[in-house]
Amino acid sequence: MRTLKTSEAAALLNVSPNTLRAWERRFGYPRPMRSPGKHRLYTYGEVVSLRDALNDGLSISSAISRAREAVRADTHVLLGALLAFDRGRADEAMEAALALRPLERAVEEVMLPSLEEIVVRDGADSAPWAFATAWAAEWVQRARRITPTPARPVRVLVGDATSGPYDRHALSVRTLELCTARAGALVITLPVSGVPGLGKVLASHEPDAVVLAGAAAPDDDVARWAYAIRSAVGALPMLLFHREVRGERVSAAAGRTLDERASVAARQVVDAIAQRERSTTPVAPGSTPRTMSA
C-alpha cells in the first residue's frame, strides 16, 4: 500500500499542509495513519479519490462525501461475494480494499461491517454467517502468518472466552491477535477453559500482559484461568476485550476494558505493557529499556 507524507498529500491535492490538517480535524477525512515516529501518513487511494472529486468542481464537503462513498463501495463488493459463497471474489474484494487502506482499517472498515450485515440479514446461526466467518478467519490468519517477527518483541497471552469459531466475537478476537502481532508482540491464544498444563505455557512464553477476550465463557472459568496465571507468574496487566465485568471474581482479576476496535485495543495493550515496564524496571545508565518494535 502506497502512503504519502503530509507535504506529498497536500501537493497532490494542491492545498497547503495546514489546509489538509484542517480538513482532517473538521471532516475526519482523509484520515492518516501514524509512522513509528508519529508522523502522519495518508493512504494514496484516499487522497486520489478526494483529488478526483475536487477536480470535478465539488465543494470540499461534497468531495469528501463522494470519496467516502468510493471507499465504502468495497464493503458492498465484499458483501456480495460472501452472499454468493464466492471465496475468490471475496479475496479480490479485500485486495482492492488494501489498495486504499492499511490492513487494520481494511479489516475494520470493510470485512467486519460486511459480516455484521450478514448477521443482521441472516442471523449468527445461519449458513451464510458460517461461510463468511470461516472465510474471514482464514483470511486474517493468512495475514498474521506473513507478519514479520519483531526483533525485540514483548509477549501477550490471549484468553479466548468465545464459544468457538462461529461466535460473533471470534473474528474480533482474531483481528486483535493480528493487530497486536503487527504492533510488535508475540501472541499466544489459549481457551480459558484450559487450566491443566497452563503453567508450562507460561514458563515458556513469559507473557508481559494478558487479555481476556470474548463474552461466552462463564465467569467461574475465567476466574479460575486468571487465578492460575497469577499463581504462576504473579501480577500482570490483565485486560478485557469484548467482555464486561459481570462478577466479583472476574472484577478482582481484571484491569481496564479495551476499546472494541481491535486496532485501538492493540495499541492499548502495548501502552499497558510499556507503562508497567516504566514503573517496575529501573533503567541503568547507558542502557535502553525494552520497547515495542514498529
XYZ file of N, CA and C in Angstrom, residues 4-96:
279
model
N 1.566 8.542 1.662
C 2.092 9.869 1.368
C 2.330 10.628 2.662
N 3.426 11.363 2.718
C 3.644 12.283 3.817
C 2.673 13.462 3.677
N 2.558 14.241 4.743
C 1.631 15.371 4.718
C 1.926 16.306 3.554
N 3.191 16.628 3.346
C 3.547 17.547 2.265
C 3.214 16.955 0.901
N 3.408 15.638 0.738
C 3.117 14.994 -0.534
C 1.617 14.945 -0.802
N 0.840 14.614 0.249
C -0.616 14.571 0.081
C -1.159 15.961 -0.226
N -0.639 16.987 0.456
C -1.094 18.353 0.211
C -0.770 18.790 -1.210
N 0.415 18.428 -1.688
C 0.792 18.793 -3.056
C -0.107 18.112 -4.073
N -0.462 16.857 -3.838
C -1.334 16.134 -4.763
C -2.719 16.775 -4.816
N -3.159 17.315 -3.682
C -4.471 17.971 -3.615
C -4.406 19.457 -3.961
N -3.175 19.958 -4.156
C -2.963 21.369 -4.493
C -3.471 22.300 -3.390
N -3.216 21.900 -2.131
C -3.544 22.735 -0.981
C -2.333 22.776 -0.061
N -2.381 23.617 0.944
C -1.283 23.690 1.906
C -1.422 22.568 2.935
N -0.319 22.173 3.574
C -0.421 21.184 4.656
C -1.366 21.618 5.771
N -1.414 22.921 6.059
C -2.336 23.400 7.096
C -3.792 23.166 6.698
N -4.096 23.371 5.411
C -5.460 23.124 4.940
C -5.803 21.643 5.048
N -4.857 20.795 4.690
C -5.097 19.355 4.777
C -5.376 18.938 6.214
N -4.610 19.463 7.154
C -4.831 19.126 8.561
C -6.162 19.695 9.059
N -6.544 20.854 8.537
C -7.838 21.430 8.913
C -8.987 20.545 8.424
N -8.881 19.991 7.216
C -9.907 19.060 6.708
C -9.983 17.830 7.596
N -8.826 17.354 7.998
C -8.792 16.167 8.853
C -9.525 16.437 10.171
N -9.275 17.614 10.767
C -9.926 17.938 12.041
C -11.428 18.148 11.864
N -11.820 18.810 10.782
C -13.226 19.160 10.607
C -14.056 17.994 10.098
N -13.529 17.259 9.118
C -14.319 16.225 8.451
C -13.868 14.803 8.798
N -12.692 14.667 9.433
C -12.174 13.328 9.703
C -11.724 12.607 8.448
N -11.400 13.373 7.401
C -11.009 12.766 6.123
C -10.149 13.762 5.358
N -9.091 13.301 4.670
C -8.578 11.935 4.730
C -7.975 11.640 6.105
N -8.102 10.406 6.535
C -7.674 10.035 7.880
C -6.300 9.382 7.813
N -5.296 9.981 8.414
C -3.944 9.425 8.297
C -3.658 8.316 9.294
N -2.667 7.517 8.962
C -2.043 6.625 9.923
C -0.929 7.407 10.614
N -0.214 6.737 11.486
C 0.958 7.338 12.114
C 2.161 6.431 11.885
N 3.269 7.037 11.500
C 4.510 6.298 11.338
C 5.080 5.973 12.709
N 6.100 5.095 12.789
C 6.725 4.840 14.093
C 7.210 6.117 14.777
N 7.550 7.139 13.988
C 7.960 8.419 14.547
C 6.810 9.365 14.800
N 5.553 8.863 14.697
C 4.324 9.623 14.967
C 4.008 10.671 13.891
N 4.591 10.538 12.702
C 4.275 11.454 11.618
C 3.054 10.941 10.853
N 2.275 11.867 10.302
C 1.104 11.490 9.527
C 1.519 10.815 8.222
N 0.793 9.748 7.878
C 0.950 9.075 6.589
C -0.446 8.863 6.013
N -0.695 9.426 4.844
C -2.005 9.328 4.200
C -1.973 8.230 3.148
N -3.065 7.461 3.067
C -3.135 6.429 2.044
C -3.372 7.067 0.685
N -2.608 6.616 -0.291
C -2.640 7.208 -1.625
C -4.040 7.136 -2.231
N -4.716 6.007 -2.068
C -6.027 5.838 -2.671
C -7.046 6.843 -2.164
N -7.031 7.116 -0.847
C -7.964 8.085 -0.286
C -7.693 9.486 -0.819
N -6.426 9.850 -0.903
C -6.068 11.178 -1.386
C -6.456 11.337 -2.853
N -6.208 10.306 -3.657
C -6.552 10.381 -5.079
C -8.070 10.469 -5.260
N -8.829 9.707 -4.474
C -10.285 9.781 -4.564
C -10.778 11.187 -4.252
N -10.183 11.815 -3.243
C -10.565 13.176 -2.894
C -10.146 14.162 -3.984
N -8.954 13.980 -4.532
C -8.498 14.868 -5.604
C -9.421 14.803 -6.815
N -9.810 13.589 -7.199
C -10.673 13.439 -8.365
C -12.018 14.124 -8.140
N -12.555 14.012 -6.915
C -13.838 14.650 -6.619
C -13.706 16.174 -6.646
N -12.610 16.702 -6.137
C -12.391 18.148 -6.162
C -12.204 18.646 -7.591
N -11.527 17.840 -8.409
C -11.312 18.233 -9.805
C -12.615 18.297 -10.591
N -13.664 17.632 -10.089
C -14.978 17.704 -10.734
C -15.753 18.943 -10.310
N -15.120 19.806 -9.508
C -15.746 21.054 -9.134
C -16.603 21.002 -7.885
N -16.544 19.913 -7.125
C -17.351 19.795 -5.917
C -16.744 20.612 -4.783
N -17.596 21.036 -3.868
C -17.103 21.664 -2.649
C -16.370 20.617 -1.817
N -15.602 21.065 -0.824
C -14.830 20.117 -0.035
C -15.732 19.128 0.687
N -16.860 19.589 1.244
C -17.744 18.662 1.958
C -18.341 17.629 1.003
N -18.760 18.077 -0.201
C -19.324 17.146 -1.179
C -18.250 16.210 -1.717
N -17.048 16.744 -1.915
C -15.958 15.911 -2.421
C -15.601 14.819 -1.420
N -15.590 15.164 -0.134
C -15.282 14.163 0.889
C -16.388 13.121 0.947
N -17.638 13.543 0.801
C -18.741 12.575 0.792
C -18.590 11.594 -0.368
N -18.225 12.096 -1.555
C -18.056 11.203 -2.694
C -16.870 10.264 -2.472
N -15.762 10.811 -1.957
C -14.584 9.972 -1.721
C -14.896 8.878 -0.719
N -15.646 9.213 0.318
C -16.018 8.200 1.307
C -16.912 7.135 0.692
N -17.817 7.541 -0.177
C -18.682 6.562 -0.840
C -17.860 5.609 -1.696
N -16.843 6.142 -2.363
C -15.978 5.286 -3.175
C -15.263 4.261 -2.308
N -14.852 4.701 -1.110
C -14.189 3.779 -0.191
C -15.171 2.743 0.347
N -16.412 3.191 0.669
C -17.416 2.258 1.210
C -17.883 1.246 0.172
N -17.676 1.542 -1.089
C -18.110 0.607 -2.129
C -17.452 -0.754 -1.969
N -16.257 -0.784 -1.396
C -15.571 -2.065 -1.192
C -16.380 -2.987 -0.287
N -17.069 -2.405 0.695
C -17.887 -3.221 1.589
C -19.013 -3.895 0.827
N -19.649 -3.181 -0.087
C -20.736 -3.760 -0.873
C -20.227 -4.896 -1.759
N -19.037 -4.715 -2.324
C -18.463 -5.759 -3.187
C -18.172 -7.013 -2.369
N -17.560 -6.832 -1.200
C -17.250 -7.994 -0.364
C -18.523 -8.674 0.107
N -19.503 -7.896 0.526
C -20.761 -8.483 0.985
C -21.398 -9.313 -0.118
N -21.405 -8.793 -1.343
C -21.981 -9.548 -2.453
C -21.244 -10.851 -2.703
N -19.918 -10.821 -2.594
C -19.136 -12.042 -2.809
C -19.432 -13.080 -1.733
N -19.548 -12.637 -0.489
C -19.808 -13.579 0.599
C -21.214 -14.168 0.503
N -22.181 -13.354 0.130
C -23.548 -13.855 -0.003
C -23.690 -14.790 -1.198
N -22.748 -14.680 -2.146
C -22.720 -15.610 -3.287
C -21.832 -16.814 -2.998
N -21.270 -16.893 -1.798
C -20.385 -18.000 -1.380
C -19.196 -18.140 -2.330
N -18.638 -17.002 -2.734
C -17.557 -16.979 -3.712
C -16.278 -16.528 -3.015
N -15.433 -17.478 -2.635
C -14.205 -17.163 -1.905
C -13.238 -16.347 -2.755
N -13.139 -16.666 -4.037
C -12.222 -15.943 -4.915
C -12.579 -14.475 -5.030
N -13.856 -14.189 -5.238
C -14.293 -12.792 -5.319
C -14.109 -12.078 -3.986
N -14.308 -12.796 -2.900
C -14.102 -12.190 -1.582
C -12.634 -11.814 -1.391
N -11.727 -12.692 -1.804
C -10.300 -12.374 -1.720
C -9.971 -11.151 -2.572
N -10.543 -11.089 -3.761
C -10.287 -9.952 -4.647
C -10.824 -8.656 -4.038
N -11.963 -8.724 -3.380
C -12.524 -7.532 -2.742
C -11.601 -7.007 -1.649
N -11.008 -7.899 -0.880
C -10.093 -7.453 0.160
C -8.794 -6.913 -0.430
N -8.342 -7.495 -1.547
C -7.161 -6.941 -2.204
C -7.431 -5.510 -2.660
N -8.629 -5.271 -3.194
C -8.994 -3.916 -3.602
C -9.065 -2.984 -2.395
